[in-house]
């Protein structure tokens, strides 16, 4: 072809090439991640381990990151953080980031994700997946069942978290990939003829109302098998329905309670038990629970003593000290969402409990290693139920209900100061720790969740401003004897 014809052909094909690159980006990043994990080896330590105790932390969510952050500063320990990604993410803002764009997105994204290497300065960060756990070392590699490498430990912290059915979390390793996954997901919502949200729990409620308010005019079809929203949190349904009814009146949001999704047809529509079906081609999110990231517990190479600590729900049995329940595993800890429900107020797994778990774990590893003295520690988590020996209620929840609304519940006196008019709340409900169903407020506390909470994480890991940690979790600690 002549030069001009060739140039015209290239120009004509460029939109197709761009679309192809766009479509292949997630798969290529996933391949890159697997290659990186499979060949991963710890970077050379800044100094040899020597006589320092080896602490291996498997999982870089909020709990694992906080443990690594604190123990990495202790010269008696050498910390290795093993994670499937290169960063810690502020998970309570994930759904909001899916709905933001432009400067709003960039401002929040830049604070919500922090590279592990920003706070693990004296140890090692290893990108890989935990494959199996022995009593003195772990096996890890590219993915479950593949273990190319061994990491010995004196103390092990398992904080591998949970996974969702929908594309809420990511398989990519890098911050740049996570940025791109948010941008792609945002565009998918914008381009789809409708969005379907299945589930009326905390995640489903936040997502449905965020999409409804950040994508004006977008059709949102919301299905929940329960008759009430967020049924595990007493008193949340009624104030939430005020916001739902306001948005539904605009003609784009439809909530169907007491209706279950049962199958998906060839057109991509979700069929319900009442004979209804959703819009073909809609972007669907299944917010119907989560599963424990526990495949390593079932690997035949995992020690029998470790495997025995898996409970009937697939989570790890850890006691109040966060040591695994087997008597031979006092040097192995579990924290964060992978823990059994007894380690959470009311059994509700929430990110806010992650830093409390982390403090207990750090205090106890330092005591076992002799860098702190005194008995092992446990934390008061949840509000004790009257008339029940060990059962607890959730002590506080702050849920976003779209762009301008939140609903906040608490029974924790530490949260009193976060209510705009605590005197009015006390007059209405009584003292916060004595009110039968706590304090419930429908208001706009978005700045607390998406401003204060985001800044707190970023300043802790990047600048070492962690005074809040001792102030919030220190009073919870007690001697476990």
mmCIF file of N, CA and C in Angstrom, residues 295-406:
data_model
loop_
_atom_site.group_PDB
_atom_site.id
_atom_site.type_symbol
_atom_site.label_atom_id
_atom_site.label_comp_id
_atom_site.label_asym_id
_atom_site.label_seq_id
_atom_site.Cartn_x
_atom_site.Cartn_y
_atom_site.Cartn_z
ATOM 1 N N UNK A 295 -7.980 -21.721 51.803
ATOM 2 C CA UNK A 295 -7.562 -22.905 51.044
ATOM 3 C C UNK A 295 -6.293 -23.534 51.615
ATOM 4 N N UNK A 296 -5.402 -22.736 52.150
ATOM 5 C CA UNK A 296 -4.163 -23.260 52.731
ATOM 6 C C UNK A 296 -4.434 -24.165 53.931
ATOM 7 N N UNK A 297 -5.566 -23.928 54.622
ATOM 8 C CA UNK A 297 -5.907 -24.764 55.776
ATOM 9 C C UNK A 297 -6.290 -26.177 55.342
ATOM 10 N N UNK A 298 -6.730 -26.315 54.100
ATOM 11 C CA UNK A 298 -7.178 -27.610 53.591
ATOM 12 C C UNK A 298 -6.103 -28.320 52.770
ATOM 13 N N UNK A 299 -4.977 -27.667 52.578
ATOM 14 C CA UNK A 299 -3.889 -28.259 51.806
ATOM 15 C C UNK A 299 -3.302 -29.443 52.588
ATOM 16 N N UNK A 300 -3.069 -30.579 51.937
ATOM 17 C CA UNK A 300 -2.552 -31.760 52.652
ATOM 18 C C UNK A 300 -1.189 -31.536 53.296
ATOM 19 N N UNK A 301 -0.458 -30.522 52.846
ATOM 20 C CA UNK A 301 0.854 -30.244 53.439
ATOM 21 C C UNK A 301 0.750 -29.440 54.726
ATOM 22 N N UNK A 302 -0.419 -28.873 55.008
ATOM 23 C CA UNK A 302 -0.611 -28.130 56.255
ATOM 24 C C UNK A 302 -0.611 -29.090 57.433
ATOM 25 N N UNK A 303 0.056 -28.694 58.512
ATOM 26 C CA UNK A 303 0.156 -29.540 59.700
ATOM 27 C C UNK A 303 -1.236 -29.852 60.244
ATOM 28 N N UNK A 304 -1.415 -31.066 60.740
ATOM 29 C CA UNK A 304 -2.719 -31.493 61.259
ATOM 30 C C UNK A 304 -3.167 -30.613 62.421
ATOM 31 N N UNK A 305 -2.224 -30.183 63.240
ATOM 32 C CA UNK A 305 -2.585 -29.326 64.375
ATOM 33 C C UNK A 305 -3.161 -28.003 63.892
ATOM 34 N N UNK A 306 -2.613 -27.463 62.806
ATOM 35 C CA UNK A 306 -3.124 -26.209 62.237
ATOM 36 C C UNK A 306 -4.487 -26.444 61.592
ATOM 37 N N UNK A 307 -4.590 -27.477 60.779
ATOM 38 C CA UNK A 307 -5.845 -27.777 60.074
ATOM 39 C C UNK A 307 -6.998 -28.008 61.050
ATOM 40 N N UNK A 308 -6.686 -28.516 62.236
ATOM 41 C CA UNK A 308 -7.740 -28.794 63.219
ATOM 42 C C UNK A 308 -8.394 -27.524 63.756
ATOM 43 N N UNK A 309 -7.795 -26.387 63.499
ATOM 44 C CA UNK A 309 -8.317 -25.113 64.019
ATOM 45 C C UNK A 309 -9.343 -24.472 63.088
ATOM 46 N N UNK A 310 -9.728 -25.151 62.020
ATOM 47 C CA UNK A 310 -10.750 -24.632 61.112
ATOM 48 C C UNK A 310 -12.128 -24.951 61.684
ATOM 49 N N UNK A 311 -12.991 -23.941 61.795
ATOM 50 C CA UNK A 311 -14.314 -24.201 62.366
ATOM 51 C C UNK A 311 -15.308 -24.631 61.294
ATOM 52 N N UNK A 312 -16.545 -24.878 61.694
ATOM 53 C CA UNK A 312 -17.551 -25.401 60.772
ATOM 54 C C UNK A 312 -17.929 -24.408 59.677
ATOM 55 N N UNK A 313 -17.673 -23.127 59.902
ATOM 56 C CA UNK A 313 -17.998 -22.101 58.904
ATOM 57 C C UNK A 313 -16.830 -21.812 57.978
ATOM 58 N N UNK A 314 -15.674 -22.453 58.229
ATOM 59 C CA UNK A 314 -14.509 -22.248 57.371
ATOM 60 C C UNK A 314 -13.557 -21.180 57.866
ATOM 61 N N UNK A 315 -13.769 -20.695 59.083
ATOM 62 C CA UNK A 315 -12.890 -19.676 59.648
ATOM 63 C C UNK A 315 -11.976 -20.305 60.693
ATOM 64 N N UNK A 316 -10.998 -19.538 61.166
ATOM 65 C CA UNK A 316 -9.986 -20.087 62.069
ATOM 66 C C UNK A 316 -10.379 -19.843 63.519
ATOM 67 N N UNK A 317 -10.388 -20.916 64.287
ATOM 68 C CA UNK A 317 -10.659 -20.815 65.722
ATOM 69 C C UNK A 317 -9.454 -20.209 66.427
ATOM 70 N N UNK A 318 -9.628 -18.986 66.909
ATOM 71 C CA UNK A 318 -8.598 -18.324 67.695
ATOM 72 C C UNK A 318 -9.245 -17.854 68.986
ATOM 73 N N UNK A 319 -8.528 -17.996 70.093
ATOM 74 C CA UNK A 319 -9.061 -17.599 71.379
ATOM 75 C C UNK A 319 -8.963 -16.103 71.606
ATOM 76 N N UNK A 320 -9.324 -15.629 72.790
ATOM 77 C CA UNK A 320 -9.274 -14.192 73.086
ATOM 78 C C UNK A 320 -7.885 -13.572 72.911
ATOM 79 N N UNK A 321 -6.808 -14.385 73.058
ATOM 80 C CA UNK A 321 -5.447 -13.876 72.843
ATOM 81 C C UNK A 321 -5.061 -13.891 71.363
ATOM 82 N N UNK A 322 -5.944 -14.413 70.527
ATOM 83 C CA UNK A 322 -5.760 -14.581 69.082
ATOM 84 C C UNK A 322 -4.749 -15.660 68.724
ATOM 85 N N UNK A 323 -4.349 -16.474 69.701
ATOM 86 C CA UNK A 323 -3.564 -17.664 69.395
ATOM 87 C C UNK A 323 -4.506 -18.753 68.888
ATOM 88 N N UNK A 324 -4.021 -19.566 67.944
ATOM 89 C CA UNK A 324 -4.849 -20.654 67.445
ATOM 90 C C UNK A 324 -5.224 -21.590 68.583
ATOM 91 N N UNK A 325 -6.350 -22.261 68.433
ATOM 92 C CA UNK A 325 -6.951 -22.993 69.544
ATOM 93 C C UNK A 325 -6.204 -24.261 69.936
ATOM 94 N N UNK A 326 -5.306 -24.758 69.101
ATOM 95 C CA UNK A 326 -4.559 -25.975 69.436
ATOM 96 C C UNK A 326 -3.468 -25.640 70.453
ATOM 97 N N UNK A 327 -3.293 -26.454 71.514
ATOM 98 C CA UNK A 327 -2.318 -26.121 72.564
ATOM 99 C C UNK A 327 -0.871 -26.070 72.095
ATOM 100 N N UNK A 328 -0.550 -26.700 70.979
ATOM 101 C CA UNK A 328 0.833 -26.693 70.484
ATOM 102 C C UNK A 328 1.128 -25.491 69.598
ATOM 103 N N UNK A 329 0.147 -24.597 69.434
ATOM 104 C CA UNK A 329 0.301 -23.488 68.479
ATOM 105 C C UNK A 329 0.231 -22.123 69.161
ATOM 106 N N UNK A 330 0.839 -22.008 70.321
ATOM 107 C CA UNK A 330 0.812 -20.721 71.032
ATOM 108 C C UNK A 330 1.590 -19.637 70.299
ATOM 109 N N UNK A 331 2.417 -20.027 69.318
ATOM 110 C CA UNK A 331 3.213 -19.059 68.546
ATOM 111 C C UNK A 331 2.543 -18.702 67.221
ATOM 112 N N UNK A 332 1.340 -19.211 66.983
ATOM 113 C CA UNK A 332 0.616 -18.939 65.736
ATOM 114 C C UNK A 332 -0.667 -18.184 66.074
ATOM 115 N N UNK A 333 -0.877 -17.071 65.375
ATOM 116 C CA UNK A 333 -2.001 -16.181 65.662
ATOM 117 C C UNK A 333 -2.867 -16.016 64.421
ATOM 118 N N UNK A 334 -4.112 -15.633 64.639
ATOM 119 C CA UNK A 334 -5.003 -15.273 63.532
ATOM 120 C C UNK A 334 -5.690 -13.961 63.876
ATOM 121 N N UNK A 335 -5.864 -13.108 62.871
ATOM 122 C CA UNK A 335 -6.516 -11.820 63.093
ATOM 123 C C UNK A 335 -7.254 -11.362 61.858
ATOM 124 N N UNK A 336 -8.170 -10.429 62.048
ATOM 125 C CA UNK A 336 -8.966 -9.928 60.933
ATOM 126 C C UNK A 336 -10.098 -10.873 60.595
ATOM 127 N N UNK A 337 -10.626 -10.739 59.375
ATOM 128 C CA UNK A 337 -11.843 -11.445 58.976
ATOM 129 C C UNK A 337 -11.716 -12.955 58.927
ATOM 130 N N UNK A 338 -10.497 -13.492 58.904
ATOM 131 C CA UNK A 338 -10.324 -14.944 58.863
ATOM 132 C C UNK A 338 -10.657 -15.578 60.205
ATOM 133 N N UNK A 339 -10.779 -14.765 61.259
ATOM 134 C CA UNK A 339 -11.065 -15.298 62.601
ATOM 135 C C UNK A 339 -12.512 -15.771 62.723
ATOM 136 N N UNK A 340 -12.720 -16.667 63.676
ATOM 137 C CA UNK A 340 -14.061 -17.141 63.989
ATOM 138 C C UNK A 340 -14.919 -15.991 64.515
ATOM 139 N N UNK A 341 -16.239 -16.164 64.470
ATOM 140 C CA UNK A 341 -17.168 -15.077 64.778
ATOM 141 C C UNK A 341 -17.073 -14.585 66.223
ATOM 142 N N UNK A 342 -16.546 -15.422 67.141
ATOM 143 C CA UNK A 342 -16.443 -14.992 68.536
ATOM 144 C C UNK A 342 -15.489 -13.825 68.726
ATOM 145 N N UNK A 343 -14.650 -13.558 67.771
ATOM 146 C CA UNK A 343 -13.696 -12.464 67.886
ATOM 147 C C UNK A 343 -14.257 -11.136 67.366
ATOM 148 N N UNK A 344 -15.555 -11.090 67.098
ATOM 149 C CA UNK A 344 -16.204 -9.885 66.586
ATOM 150 C C UNK A 344 -17.440 -9.573 67.408
ATOM 151 N N UNK A 345 -17.696 -8.305 67.629
ATOM 152 C CA UNK A 345 -18.896 -7.904 68.342
ATOM 153 C C UNK A 345 -20.136 -8.336 67.590
ATOM 154 N N UNK A 346 -20.977 -9.128 68.239
ATOM 155 C CA UNK A 346 -22.182 -9.615 67.580
ATOM 156 C C UNK A 346 -21.904 -10.541 66.422
ATOM 157 N N UNK A 347 -20.652 -11.008 66.276
ATOM 158 C CA UNK A 347 -20.295 -11.893 65.171
ATOM 159 C C UNK A 347 -20.198 -11.189 63.835
ATOM 160 N N UNK A 348 -20.234 -9.845 63.829
ATOM 161 C CA UNK A 348 -20.245 -9.069 62.576
ATOM 162 C C UNK A 348 -18.822 -8.689 62.190
ATOM 163 N N UNK A 349 -18.310 -9.277 61.106
ATOM 164 C CA UNK A 349 -16.947 -8.970 60.659
ATOM 165 C C UNK A 349 -16.910 -7.580 60.044
ATOM 166 N N UNK A 350 -16.137 -6.702 60.661
ATOM 167 C CA UNK A 350 -16.024 -5.327 60.185
ATOM 168 C C UNK A 350 -14.565 -4.889 60.270
ATOM 169 N N UNK A 351 -14.158 -4.009 59.339
ATOM 170 C CA UNK A 351 -12.758 -3.574 59.270
ATOM 171 C C UNK A 351 -12.292 -2.936 60.565
ATOM 172 N N UNK A 352 -13.202 -2.274 61.278
ATOM 173 C CA UNK A 352 -12.814 -1.562 62.491
ATOM 174 C C UNK A 352 -12.256 -2.495 63.559
ATOM 175 N N UNK A 353 -12.628 -3.779 63.520
ATOM 176 C CA UNK A 353 -12.088 -4.710 64.501
ATOM 177 C C UNK A 353 -10.669 -5.149 64.149
ATOM 178 N N UNK A 354 -10.236 -4.898 62.926
ATOM 179 C CA UNK A 354 -8.917 -5.346 62.487
ATOM 180 C C UNK A 354 -7.791 -4.755 63.309
ATOM 181 N N UNK A 355 -7.876 -3.445 63.603
ATOM 182 C CA UNK A 355 -6.774 -2.842 64.359
ATOM 183 C C UNK A 355 -6.798 -3.275 65.818
ATOM 184 N N UNK A 356 -7.981 -3.637 66.345
ATOM 185 C CA UNK A 356 -8.044 -4.169 67.706
ATOM 186 C C UNK A 356 -7.379 -5.541 67.756
ATOM 187 N N UNK A 357 -7.690 -6.398 66.801
ATOM 188 C CA UNK A 357 -7.025 -7.695 66.706
ATOM 189 C C UNK A 357 -5.510 -7.506 66.617
ATOM 190 N N UNK A 358 -5.099 -6.547 65.800
ATOM 191 C CA UNK A 358 -3.661 -6.322 65.595
ATOM 192 C C UNK A 358 -2.969 -5.929 66.892
ATOM 193 N N UNK A 359 -3.605 -5.095 67.694
ATOM 194 C CA UNK A 359 -2.976 -4.695 68.954
ATOM 195 C C UNK A 359 -2.824 -5.885 69.884
ATOM 196 N N UNK A 360 -3.861 -6.721 69.986
ATOM 197 C CA UNK A 360 -3.768 -7.918 70.833
ATOM 198 C C UNK A 360 -2.612 -8.797 70.369
ATOM 199 N N UNK A 361 -2.524 -9.020 69.075
ATOM 200 C CA UNK A 361 -1.485 -9.896 68.521
ATOM 201 C C UNK A 361 -0.087 -9.327 68.799
ATOM 202 N N UNK A 362 0.094 -8.033 68.561
ATOM 203 C CA UNK A 362 1.403 -7.411 68.795
ATOM 204 C C UNK A 362 1.795 -7.491 70.267
ATOM 205 N N UNK A 363 0.850 -7.149 71.143
ATOM 206 C CA UNK A 363 1.129 -7.206 72.576
ATOM 207 C C UNK A 363 1.568 -8.611 72.988
ATOM 208 N N UNK A 364 0.933 -9.614 72.457
ATOM 209 C CA UNK A 364 1.227 -10.984 72.884
ATOM 210 C C UNK A 364 2.495 -11.548 72.265
ATOM 211 N N UNK A 365 2.777 -11.201 71.024
ATOM 212 C CA UNK A 365 4.054 -11.633 70.434
ATOM 213 C C UNK A 365 5.207 -10.987 71.195
ATOM 214 N N UNK A 366 5.071 -9.724 71.530
ATOM 215 C CA UNK A 366 6.140 -9.044 72.266
ATOM 216 C C UNK A 366 6.307 -9.638 73.667
ATOM 217 N N UNK A 367 5.234 -10.082 74.291
ATOM 218 C CA UNK A 367 5.342 -10.729 75.604
ATOM 219 C C UNK A 367 5.973 -12.115 75.492
ATOM 220 N N UNK A 368 5.563 -12.878 74.498
ATOM 221 C CA UNK A 368 6.154 -14.201 74.316
ATOM 222 C C UNK A 368 7.644 -14.115 74.002
ATOM 223 N N UNK A 369 8.026 -13.080 73.266
ATOM 224 C CA UNK A 369 9.435 -12.913 72.886
ATOM 225 C C UNK A 369 10.258 -12.261 73.992
ATOM 226 N N UNK A 370 9.586 -11.720 75.017
ATOM 227 C CA UNK A 370 10.299 -11.115 76.131
ATOM 228 C C UNK A 370 10.617 -9.648 75.969
ATOM 229 N N UNK A 371 10.107 -9.008 74.925
ATOM 230 C CA UNK A 371 10.357 -7.575 74.771
ATOM 231 C C UNK A 371 9.352 -6.741 75.562
ATOM 232 N N UNK A 372 8.278 -7.351 76.016
ATOM 233 C CA UNK A 372 7.348 -6.763 76.974
ATOM 234 C C UNK A 372 7.157 -7.766 78.100
ATOM 235 N N UNK A 373 6.843 -7.267 79.277
ATOM 236 C CA UNK A 373 6.609 -8.161 80.407
ATOM 237 C C UNK A 373 5.126 -8.178 80.751
ATOM 238 N N UNK A 374 4.744 -9.136 81.564
ATOM 239 C CA UNK A 374 3.366 -9.218 82.001
ATOM 240 C C UNK A 374 2.603 -10.327 81.320
ATOM 241 N N UNK A 375 1.370 -10.556 81.756
ATOM 242 C CA UNK A 375 0.545 -11.639 81.192
ATOM 243 C C UNK A 375 0.074 -11.319 79.778
ATOM 244 N N UNK A 376 -0.340 -12.368 79.071
ATOM 245 C CA UNK A 376 -0.896 -12.177 77.729
ATOM 246 C C UNK A 376 -2.150 -11.307 77.807
ATOM 247 N N UNK A 377 -2.443 -10.653 76.681
ATOM 248 C CA UNK A 377 -3.536 -9.696 76.618
ATOM 249 C C UNK A 377 -4.694 -10.211 75.770
ATOM 250 N N UNK A 378 -5.887 -9.734 76.082
ATOM 251 C CA UNK A 378 -7.076 -9.922 75.259
ATOM 252 C C UNK A 378 -7.779 -8.574 75.190
ATOM 253 N N UNK A 379 -8.796 -8.473 74.346
ATOM 254 C CA UNK A 379 -9.497 -7.200 74.170
ATOM 255 C C UNK A 379 -10.991 -7.366 74.413
ATOM 256 N N UNK A 380 -11.572 -6.352 75.000
ATOM 257 C CA UNK A 380 -13.026 -6.304 75.142
ATOM 258 C C UNK A 380 -13.607 -5.855 73.813
ATOM 259 N N UNK A 381 -14.267 -6.761 73.144
ATOM 260 C CA UNK A 381 -14.838 -6.495 71.821
ATOM 261 C C UNK A 381 -16.331 -6.757 71.877
ATOM 262 N N UNK A 382 -17.120 -5.809 71.394
ATOM 263 C CA UNK A 382 -18.559 -5.965 71.427
ATOM 264 C C UNK A 382 -19.126 -5.546 72.765
ATOM 265 N N UNK A 383 -20.433 -5.453 72.823
ATOM 266 C CA UNK A 383 -21.148 -5.083 74.035
ATOM 267 C C UNK A 383 -21.766 -6.351 74.622
ATOM 268 N N UNK A 384 -21.402 -6.714 75.868
ATOM 269 C CA UNK A 384 -21.959 -7.946 76.449
ATOM 270 C C UNK A 384 -23.486 -7.919 76.484
ATOM 271 N N UNK A 385 -24.089 -9.015 76.081
ATOM 272 C CA UNK A 385 -25.546 -9.133 76.143
ATOM 273 C C UNK A 385 -25.963 -9.469 77.569
ATOM 274 N N UNK A 386 -26.983 -8.797 78.030
ATOM 275 C CA UNK A 386 -27.464 -9.066 79.378
ATOM 276 C C UNK A 386 -28.044 -10.479 79.439
ATOM 277 N N UNK A 387 -27.644 -11.200 80.473
ATOM 278 C CA UNK A 387 -28.161 -12.549 80.662
ATOM 279 C C UNK A 387 -27.464 -13.605 79.845
ATOM 280 N N UNK A 388 -26.408 -13.221 79.090
ATOM 281 C CA UNK A 388 -25.659 -14.190 78.277
ATOM 282 C C UNK A 388 -24.207 -14.189 78.740
ATOM 283 N N UNK A 389 -23.630 -15.367 78.917
ATOM 284 C CA UNK A 389 -22.288 -15.468 79.484
ATOM 285 C C UNK A 389 -21.220 -14.829 78.615
ATOM 286 N N UNK A 390 -21.224 -15.171 77.340
ATOM 287 C CA UNK A 390 -20.150 -14.688 76.474
ATOM 288 C C UNK A 390 -20.648 -14.004 75.205
ATOM 289 N N UNK A 391 -21.947 -14.018 74.952
ATOM 290 C CA UNK A 391 -22.476 -13.420 73.723
ATOM 291 C C UNK A 391 -22.364 -11.899 73.779
ATOM 292 N N UNK A 392 -22.154 -11.297 72.608
ATOM 293 C CA UNK A 392 -22.014 -9.839 72.527
ATOM 294 C C UNK A 392 -22.894 -9.285 71.412
ATOM 295 N N UNK A 393 -23.132 -7.985 71.482
ATOM 296 C CA UNK A 393 -23.757 -7.240 70.400
ATOM 297 C C UNK A 393 -22.688 -6.431 69.689
ATOM 298 N N UNK A 394 -22.962 -6.091 68.436
ATOM 299 C CA UNK A 394 -22.073 -5.189 67.717
ATOM 300 C C UNK A 394 -22.053 -3.844 68.435
ATOM 301 N N UNK A 395 -20.888 -3.229 68.505
ATOM 302 C CA UNK A 395 -20.781 -1.992 69.275
ATOM 303 C C UNK A 395 -20.891 -0.734 68.430
ATOM 304 N N UNK A 396 -20.848 -0.843 67.117
ATOM 305 C CA UNK A 396 -20.970 0.361 66.306
ATOM 306 C C UNK A 396 -20.830 0.087 64.819
ATOM 307 N N UNK A 397 -21.629 0.782 64.024
ATOM 308 C CA UNK A 397 -21.583 0.654 62.567
ATOM 309 C C UNK A 397 -21.881 2.018 61.961
ATOM 310 N N UNK A 398 -21.122 2.383 60.930
ATOM 311 C CA UNK A 398 -21.415 3.584 60.149
ATOM 312 C C UNK A 398 -21.542 3.163 58.694
ATOM 313 N N UNK A 399 -22.745 3.320 58.136
ATOM 314 C CA UNK A 399 -23.027 2.856 56.784
ATOM 315 C C UNK A 399 -23.381 4.053 55.893
ATOM 316 N N UNK A 400 -22.776 4.086 54.708
ATOM 317 C CA UNK A 400 -23.132 5.103 53.716
ATOM 318 C C UNK A 400 -24.429 4.708 53.024
ATOM 319 N N UNK A 401 -25.327 5.673 52.872
ATOM 320 C CA UNK A 401 -26.577 5.460 52.140
ATOM 321 C C UNK A 401 -26.620 6.376 50.929
ATOM 322 N N UNK A 402 -25.525 6.401 50.185
ATOM 323 C CA UNK A 402 -25.454 7.252 49.012
ATOM 324 C C UNK A 402 -24.657 8.517 49.273
ATOM 325 N N UNK A 403 -24.793 9.463 48.364
ATOM 326 C CA UNK A 403 -23.938 10.645 48.354
ATOM 327 C C UNK A 403 -24.093 11.519 49.592
ATOM 328 N N UNK A 404 -25.288 11.655 50.120
ATOM 329 C CA UNK A 404 -25.521 12.655 51.168
ATOM 330 C C UNK A 404 -26.127 12.078 52.445
ATOM 331 N N UNK A 405 -26.170 10.781 52.602
ATOM 332 C CA UNK A 405 -26.790 10.193 53.788
ATOM 333 C C UNK A 405 -25.928 9.086 54.376
ATOM 334 N N UNK A 406 -25.984 8.975 55.677
ATOM 335 C CA UNK A 406 -25.380 7.856 56.387
ATOM 336 C C UNK A 406 -26.332 7.453 57.511
#
